[in-house]
Short mmCIF file of C-alpha atoms and ligand atoms in Angstrom, two decimals:
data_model
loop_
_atom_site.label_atom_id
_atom_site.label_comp_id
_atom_site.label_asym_id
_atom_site.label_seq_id
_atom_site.Cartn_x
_atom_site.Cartn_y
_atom_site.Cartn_z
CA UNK A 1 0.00 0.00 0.00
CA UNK A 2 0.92 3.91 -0.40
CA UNK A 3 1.80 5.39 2.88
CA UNK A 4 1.67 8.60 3.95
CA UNK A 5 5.10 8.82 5.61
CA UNK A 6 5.43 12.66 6.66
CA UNK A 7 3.75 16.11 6.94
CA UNK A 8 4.74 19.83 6.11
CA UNK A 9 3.36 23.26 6.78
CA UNK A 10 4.43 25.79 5.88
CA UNK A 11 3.61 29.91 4.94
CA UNK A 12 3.20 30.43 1.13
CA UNK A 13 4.02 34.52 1.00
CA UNK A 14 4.29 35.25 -2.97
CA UNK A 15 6.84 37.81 -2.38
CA UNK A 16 9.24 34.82 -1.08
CA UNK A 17 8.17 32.88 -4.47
CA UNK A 18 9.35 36.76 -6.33
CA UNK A 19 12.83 36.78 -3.98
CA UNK A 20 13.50 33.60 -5.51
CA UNK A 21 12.36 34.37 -9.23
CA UNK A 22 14.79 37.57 -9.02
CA UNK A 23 17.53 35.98 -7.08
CA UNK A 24 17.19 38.03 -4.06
CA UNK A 25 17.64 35.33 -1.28
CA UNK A 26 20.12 36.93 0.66
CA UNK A 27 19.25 40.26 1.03
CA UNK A 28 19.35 41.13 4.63
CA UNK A 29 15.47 41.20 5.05
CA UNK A 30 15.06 37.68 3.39
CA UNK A 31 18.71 36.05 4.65
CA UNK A 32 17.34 34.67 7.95
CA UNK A 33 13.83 33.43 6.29
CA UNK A 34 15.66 31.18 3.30
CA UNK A 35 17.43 30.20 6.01
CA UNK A 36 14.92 28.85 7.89
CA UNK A 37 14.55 26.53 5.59
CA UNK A 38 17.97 24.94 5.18
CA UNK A 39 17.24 22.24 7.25
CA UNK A 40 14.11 21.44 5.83
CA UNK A 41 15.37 21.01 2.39
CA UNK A 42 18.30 18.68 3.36
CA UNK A 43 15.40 16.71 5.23
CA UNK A 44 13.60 16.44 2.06
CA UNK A 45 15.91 15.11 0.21
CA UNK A 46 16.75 12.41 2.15
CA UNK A 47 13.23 11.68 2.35
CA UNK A 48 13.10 11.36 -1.31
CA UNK A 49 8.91 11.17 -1.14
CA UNK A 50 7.24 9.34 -4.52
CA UNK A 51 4.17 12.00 -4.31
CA UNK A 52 3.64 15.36 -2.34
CA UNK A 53 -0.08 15.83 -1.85
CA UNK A 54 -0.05 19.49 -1.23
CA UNK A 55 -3.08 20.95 0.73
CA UNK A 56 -3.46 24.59 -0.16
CA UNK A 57 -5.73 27.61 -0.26
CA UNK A 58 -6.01 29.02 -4.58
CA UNK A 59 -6.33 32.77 -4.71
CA UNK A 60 -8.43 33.11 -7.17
CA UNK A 61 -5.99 32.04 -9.99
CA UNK A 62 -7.01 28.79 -11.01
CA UNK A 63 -10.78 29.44 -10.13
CA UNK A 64 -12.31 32.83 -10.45
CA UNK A 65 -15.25 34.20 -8.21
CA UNK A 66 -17.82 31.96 -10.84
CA UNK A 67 -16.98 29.11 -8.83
CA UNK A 68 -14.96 28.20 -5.59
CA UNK A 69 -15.09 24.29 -4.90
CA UNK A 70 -14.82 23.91 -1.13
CA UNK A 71 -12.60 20.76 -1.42
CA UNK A 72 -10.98 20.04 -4.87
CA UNK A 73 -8.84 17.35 -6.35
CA UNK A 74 -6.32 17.59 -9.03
CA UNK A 75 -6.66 14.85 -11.20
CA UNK A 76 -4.47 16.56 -14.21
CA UNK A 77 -1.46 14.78 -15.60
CA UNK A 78 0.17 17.95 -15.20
CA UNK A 79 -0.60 21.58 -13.84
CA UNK A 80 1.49 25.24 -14.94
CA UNK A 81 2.51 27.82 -12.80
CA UNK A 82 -0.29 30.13 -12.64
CA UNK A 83 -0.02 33.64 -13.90
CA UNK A 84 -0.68 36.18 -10.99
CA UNK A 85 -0.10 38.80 -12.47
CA UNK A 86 3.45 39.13 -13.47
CA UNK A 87 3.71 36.34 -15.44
CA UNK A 88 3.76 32.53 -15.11
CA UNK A 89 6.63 32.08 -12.36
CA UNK A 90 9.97 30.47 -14.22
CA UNK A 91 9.29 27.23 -11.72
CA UNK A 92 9.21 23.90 -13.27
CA UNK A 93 6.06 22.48 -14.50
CA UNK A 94 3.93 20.39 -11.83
CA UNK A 95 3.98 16.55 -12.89
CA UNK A 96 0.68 14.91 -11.25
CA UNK A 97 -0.03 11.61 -10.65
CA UNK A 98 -3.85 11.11 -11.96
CA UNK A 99 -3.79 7.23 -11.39
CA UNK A 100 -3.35 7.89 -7.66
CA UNK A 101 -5.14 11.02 -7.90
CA UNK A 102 -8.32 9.27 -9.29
CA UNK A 103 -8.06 6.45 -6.89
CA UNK A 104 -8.92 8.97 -4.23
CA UNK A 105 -10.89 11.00 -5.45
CA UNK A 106 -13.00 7.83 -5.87
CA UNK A 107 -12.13 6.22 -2.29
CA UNK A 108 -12.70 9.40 -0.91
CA UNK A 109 -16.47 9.95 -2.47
CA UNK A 110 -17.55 6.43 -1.88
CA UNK A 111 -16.19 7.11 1.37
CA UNK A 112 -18.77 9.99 1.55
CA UNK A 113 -16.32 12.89 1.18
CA UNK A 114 -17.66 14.66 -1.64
CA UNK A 115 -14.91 16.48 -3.25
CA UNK A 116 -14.75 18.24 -6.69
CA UNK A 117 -12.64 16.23 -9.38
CA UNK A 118 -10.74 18.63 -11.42
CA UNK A 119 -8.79 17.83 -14.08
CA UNK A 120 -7.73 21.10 -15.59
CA UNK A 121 -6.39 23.68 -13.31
CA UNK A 122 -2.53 26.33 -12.77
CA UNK A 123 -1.79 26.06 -9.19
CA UNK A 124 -0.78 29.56 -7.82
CA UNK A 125 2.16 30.75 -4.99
CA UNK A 126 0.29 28.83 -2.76
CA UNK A 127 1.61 25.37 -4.04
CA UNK A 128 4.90 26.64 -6.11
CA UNK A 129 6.25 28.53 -3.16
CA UNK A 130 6.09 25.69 -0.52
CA UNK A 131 7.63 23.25 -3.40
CA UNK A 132 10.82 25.86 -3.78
CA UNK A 133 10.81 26.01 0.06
CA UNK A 134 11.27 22.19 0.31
CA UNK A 135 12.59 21.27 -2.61
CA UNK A 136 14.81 24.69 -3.56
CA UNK A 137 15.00 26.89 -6.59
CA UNK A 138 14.43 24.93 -9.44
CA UNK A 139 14.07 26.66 -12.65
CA UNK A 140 11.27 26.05 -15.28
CA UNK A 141 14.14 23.74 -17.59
CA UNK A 142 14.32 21.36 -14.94
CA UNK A 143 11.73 18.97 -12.76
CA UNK A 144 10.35 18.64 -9.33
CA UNK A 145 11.58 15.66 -7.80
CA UNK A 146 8.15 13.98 -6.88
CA UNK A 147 4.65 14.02 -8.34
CA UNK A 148 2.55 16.26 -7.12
CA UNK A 149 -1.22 15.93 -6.41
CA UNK A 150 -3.04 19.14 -5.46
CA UNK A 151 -5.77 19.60 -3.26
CA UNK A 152 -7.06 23.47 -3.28
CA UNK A 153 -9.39 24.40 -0.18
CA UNK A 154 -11.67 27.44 -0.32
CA UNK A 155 -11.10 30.13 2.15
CA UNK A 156 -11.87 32.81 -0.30
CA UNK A 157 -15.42 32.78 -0.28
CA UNK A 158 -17.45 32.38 2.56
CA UNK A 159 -18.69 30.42 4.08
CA UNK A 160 -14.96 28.26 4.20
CA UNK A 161 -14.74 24.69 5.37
CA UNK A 162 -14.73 24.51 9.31
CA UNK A 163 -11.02 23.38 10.67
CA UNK A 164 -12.42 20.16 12.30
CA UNK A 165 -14.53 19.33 8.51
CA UNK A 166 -10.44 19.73 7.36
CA UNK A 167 -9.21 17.58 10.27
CA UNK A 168 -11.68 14.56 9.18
CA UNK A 169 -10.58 15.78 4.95
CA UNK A 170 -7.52 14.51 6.07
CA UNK A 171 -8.26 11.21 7.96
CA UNK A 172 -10.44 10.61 4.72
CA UNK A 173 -7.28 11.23 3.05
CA UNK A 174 -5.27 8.77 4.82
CA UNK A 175 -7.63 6.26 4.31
CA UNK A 176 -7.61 6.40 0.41
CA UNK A 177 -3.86 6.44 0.27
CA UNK A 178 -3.42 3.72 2.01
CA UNK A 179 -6.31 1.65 0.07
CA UNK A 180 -3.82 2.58 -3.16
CA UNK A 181 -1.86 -0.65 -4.38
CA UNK A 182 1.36 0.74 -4.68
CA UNK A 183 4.54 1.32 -2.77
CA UNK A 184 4.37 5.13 -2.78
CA UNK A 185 5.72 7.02 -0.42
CA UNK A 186 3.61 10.15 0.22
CA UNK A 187 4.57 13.46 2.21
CA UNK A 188 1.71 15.77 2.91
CA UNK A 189 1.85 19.16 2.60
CA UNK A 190 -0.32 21.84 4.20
CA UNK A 191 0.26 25.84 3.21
CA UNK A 192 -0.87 29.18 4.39
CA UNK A 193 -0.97 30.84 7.68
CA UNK A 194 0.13 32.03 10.04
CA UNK A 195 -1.44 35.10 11.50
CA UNK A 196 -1.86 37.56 9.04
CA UNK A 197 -4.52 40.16 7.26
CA UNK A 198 -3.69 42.11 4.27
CA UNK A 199 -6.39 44.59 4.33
CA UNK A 200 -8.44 46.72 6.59
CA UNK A 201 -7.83 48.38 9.49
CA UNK A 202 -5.85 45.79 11.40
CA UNK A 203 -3.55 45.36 8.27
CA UNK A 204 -0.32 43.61 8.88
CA UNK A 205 -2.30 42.18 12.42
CA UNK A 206 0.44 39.43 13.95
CA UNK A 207 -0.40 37.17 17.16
CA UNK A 208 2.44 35.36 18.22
CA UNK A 209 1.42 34.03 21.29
CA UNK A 210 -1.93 32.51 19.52
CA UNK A 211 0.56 31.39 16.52
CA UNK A 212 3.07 30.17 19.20
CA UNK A 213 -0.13 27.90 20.76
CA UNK A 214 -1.26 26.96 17.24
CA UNK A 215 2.11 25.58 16.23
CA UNK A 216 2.41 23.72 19.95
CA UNK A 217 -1.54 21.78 19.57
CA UNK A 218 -0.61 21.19 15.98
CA UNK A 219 1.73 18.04 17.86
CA UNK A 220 0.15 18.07 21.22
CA UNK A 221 -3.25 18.67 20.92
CA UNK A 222 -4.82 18.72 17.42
CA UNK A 223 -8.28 18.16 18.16
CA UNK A 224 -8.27 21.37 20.33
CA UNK A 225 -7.39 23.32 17.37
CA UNK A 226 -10.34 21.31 14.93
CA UNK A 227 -12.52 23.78 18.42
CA UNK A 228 -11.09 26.71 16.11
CA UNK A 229 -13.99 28.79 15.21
CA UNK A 230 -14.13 31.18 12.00
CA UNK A 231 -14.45 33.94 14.40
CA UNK A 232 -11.87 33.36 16.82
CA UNK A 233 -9.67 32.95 13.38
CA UNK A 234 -10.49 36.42 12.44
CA UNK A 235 -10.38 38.11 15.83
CA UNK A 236 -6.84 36.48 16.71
CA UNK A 237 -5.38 35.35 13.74
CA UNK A 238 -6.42 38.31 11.16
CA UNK A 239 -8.67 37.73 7.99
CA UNK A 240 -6.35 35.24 6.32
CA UNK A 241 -5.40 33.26 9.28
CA UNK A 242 -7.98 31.00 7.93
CA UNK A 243 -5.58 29.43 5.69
CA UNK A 244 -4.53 27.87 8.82
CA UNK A 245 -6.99 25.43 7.74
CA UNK A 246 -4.82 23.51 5.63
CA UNK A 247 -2.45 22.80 8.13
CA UNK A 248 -5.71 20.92 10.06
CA UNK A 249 -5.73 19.27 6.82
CA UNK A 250 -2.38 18.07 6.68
CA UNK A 251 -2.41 17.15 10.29
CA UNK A 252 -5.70 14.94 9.94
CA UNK A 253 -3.83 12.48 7.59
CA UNK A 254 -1.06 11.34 10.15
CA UNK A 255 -1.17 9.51 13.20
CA UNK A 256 -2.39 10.65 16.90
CA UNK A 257 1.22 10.61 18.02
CA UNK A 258 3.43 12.35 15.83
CA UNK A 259 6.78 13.89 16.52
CA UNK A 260 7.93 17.73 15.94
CA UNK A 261 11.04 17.13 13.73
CA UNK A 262 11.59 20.75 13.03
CA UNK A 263 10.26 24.20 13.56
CA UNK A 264 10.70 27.65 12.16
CA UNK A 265 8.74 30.91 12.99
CA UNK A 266 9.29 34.04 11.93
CA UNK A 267 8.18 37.95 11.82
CA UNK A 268 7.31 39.65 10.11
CA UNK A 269 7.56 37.90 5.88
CA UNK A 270 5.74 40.34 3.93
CA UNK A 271 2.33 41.11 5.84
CA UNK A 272 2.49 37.76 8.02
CA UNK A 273 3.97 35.60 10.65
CA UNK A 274 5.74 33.22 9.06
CA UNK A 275 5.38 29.50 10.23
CA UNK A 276 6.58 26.37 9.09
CA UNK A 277 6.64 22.82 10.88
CA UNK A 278 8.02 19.27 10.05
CA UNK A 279 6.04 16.27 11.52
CA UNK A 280 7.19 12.84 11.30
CA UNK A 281 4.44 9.68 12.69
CA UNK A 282 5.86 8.64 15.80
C1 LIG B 301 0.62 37.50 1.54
C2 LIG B 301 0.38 36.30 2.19
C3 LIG B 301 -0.44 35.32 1.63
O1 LIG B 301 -0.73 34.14 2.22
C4 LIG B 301 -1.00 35.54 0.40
O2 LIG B 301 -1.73 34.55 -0.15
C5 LIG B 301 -0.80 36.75 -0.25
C6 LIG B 301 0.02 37.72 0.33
C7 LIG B 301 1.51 38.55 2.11
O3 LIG B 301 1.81 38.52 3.29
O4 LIG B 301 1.98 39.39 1.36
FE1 LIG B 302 -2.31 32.97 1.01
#
C-alpha cells in the first residue's frame, strides 16, 4: 500500500516565491527566512517522497469568483505555474499523478467525502512557493523531484470549510492512500498561515502568542485546534489566518502521536507571521 510517511506546513508569502524568481535570497530582510529553511530542504531530500499531496488555499488564480469548490482534487497529468499577475513564475512544471489522484478522489467519495474532481487547473504561490521552500529553486528547464497531487481548499469565499470538517478531509485522506496498491511514499503538505490580514484596518495584524499555541496543539493537541472557530480565526489570527486550515488538513492524515522534527517561525515575511513545521508519525 501507499503510505503517507510525513507532513509539512508551511507559509506560502508570494513575495518569497518573487525573492527567488529575481535571485534576491540573501538580502538582509530575506537572509534569515531562506534560512529557515535549510534544514528542511536537506530533510527532504533524504526523504526522497514518490508523491507530495499538497493541501493549499487558490487565490483566485485557477478558479475565479464563478466558482470556488470547497474541497478540490487535481486529477491533471500535469498543472502550470499560474499567472498572478506578473507572469507565469519560471518554476518547473507540476507533474501529477492522476492514477493515484483518481483512486482517491473515488475512495474518498464512496467514502462519503464529496470532493470536486478537477482535471484542468494552474496552481498559484500557494503550491509553487512551498515546493521551492522544500525542494529549492528549481528553474522552469528542470523537474520537481516527486509528483505532485493538489488539493485546493476554499477560504476565499465564505462560508470556508470549518477546521475540524479539514481535520476529518484529512483522515479521509489517509484512508484512500493507504487503500492505493502501490509502494508510494507520500509526504503531505499543508500551506498558508500564520497570523496575518492584508487589508483593513488591522492590516499587517500578527499574534504570536496565539501562533506560538497553534504551532504547539498542531503536535500536542490537534483536536483542540479542529474547536477553532471562523471567528476566533479572524479576531486572533487576522482575515487570512484561515488558511490555517490547511495545516488541520495536513495534520488529519497522520497519526495521533506524531513527533515535531523541526520548527521555524518568523516575523514579520511580507504582511504575516511566518510559520513552518516538520512532523514525522511517531
Ligand atoms: C501575503 C500572504 C499570503 O498568504 C498571500 O496569499 C498573499 C500575500 C503577504 O503577506 O503578502
Ligand atoms: Fe495565502
Amino acid at each position: 500500500m501507499a503510505r503517507i510517511v510525513a507532513g509539512v506546513t508551511t507559509s506560502h508569502v508570494p513575495a518569497i516565491g518573487a525573492m527567488i524568481d529575481q535571485g534576491r535570497q540573501q538580502e538582509p530582510y530575506w537572509a534569515p527566512i531562506f534560512g529557515g529553511f535549510e534544514f528542511s530542504k536537506r530533510w527532504m531530500a533524504e526523504l526522497k517522497p514518490d508523491v507530495a499531496i499538497v493541501i493549499y488555499n487558490d487565490h483566485a488564480s485557477a478558479f475565479d469568483a464563478s466558482i470556488f469548490p470547497t474541497f478540490a482534487l487535481g486529477c491533471a497529468d500535469r498543472y502550470l505555474p499560474a499567472d498572478e499577475g506578473w507572469g507565469r513564475r519560471p518554476v518547473p512544471t507540476v507533474m501529477g499523478h492522476a492514477d493515484l489522484a483518481c483512486h482517491i478522489a473515488q475512495h474518498m467519495i464512496l467514502d462519503e467525502f464529496d470532493l470536486t474532481v478537477v482535471n484542468r487547473m494552474d496552481v498559484d504561490h500557494g503550491l509553487t512557493v512551498p515546493l521551492n521552500l522544500l525542494f529549492g529553486d528549481l528553474k522552469a528547464d528542470q523537474a520537481w523531484p516527486c509528483q505532485v497531487i493538489p488539493l485546493p481548499i476554499n477560504v476565499i469565499q465564505y462560508p470556508p470549510p470549518t477546521g475540524k470538517r479539514c481535520y476529518a478531509m484529512g483522515q479521509a485522506l489517509r484512508r484512500a492512500v493507504e487503500s492505493w496498491p502501490g509502494n508510494e511514499r507520500v509526504v503531505v503538505f499543508g500551506t498558508g498561515g500564520m497570523s496575518h490580514q492584508l487589508q483593513g484596518t488591522r492590516a499587517g495584524f500578527i499574534n504570536t502568542p496565539w501562533d506560538t499555541r497553534f504551532l504547539d496543539n498542531l503536535t500536542l493537541d490537534p483536536l483542540a485546534l479542529t474547536r477553532i472557530t471562523h471567528a476566533e480565526y479572524v479576531r486572533e489570527a487576522g482575515s487570512e489566518g484561515i488558511e490555517l486550515v490547511m495545516w488541520l488538513a495536513m495534520r488529519g492524515a497522520l497519526d495521533e502521536r506524531v513527533r515535531e522534527v523541526y520548527r521555524f517561525y518568523h516575523v514579520p515575511c511580507s504582511n504575516t507571521a511566518l510559520g513552518h513545521i516538520i512532523l514525522e508519525n511517531d
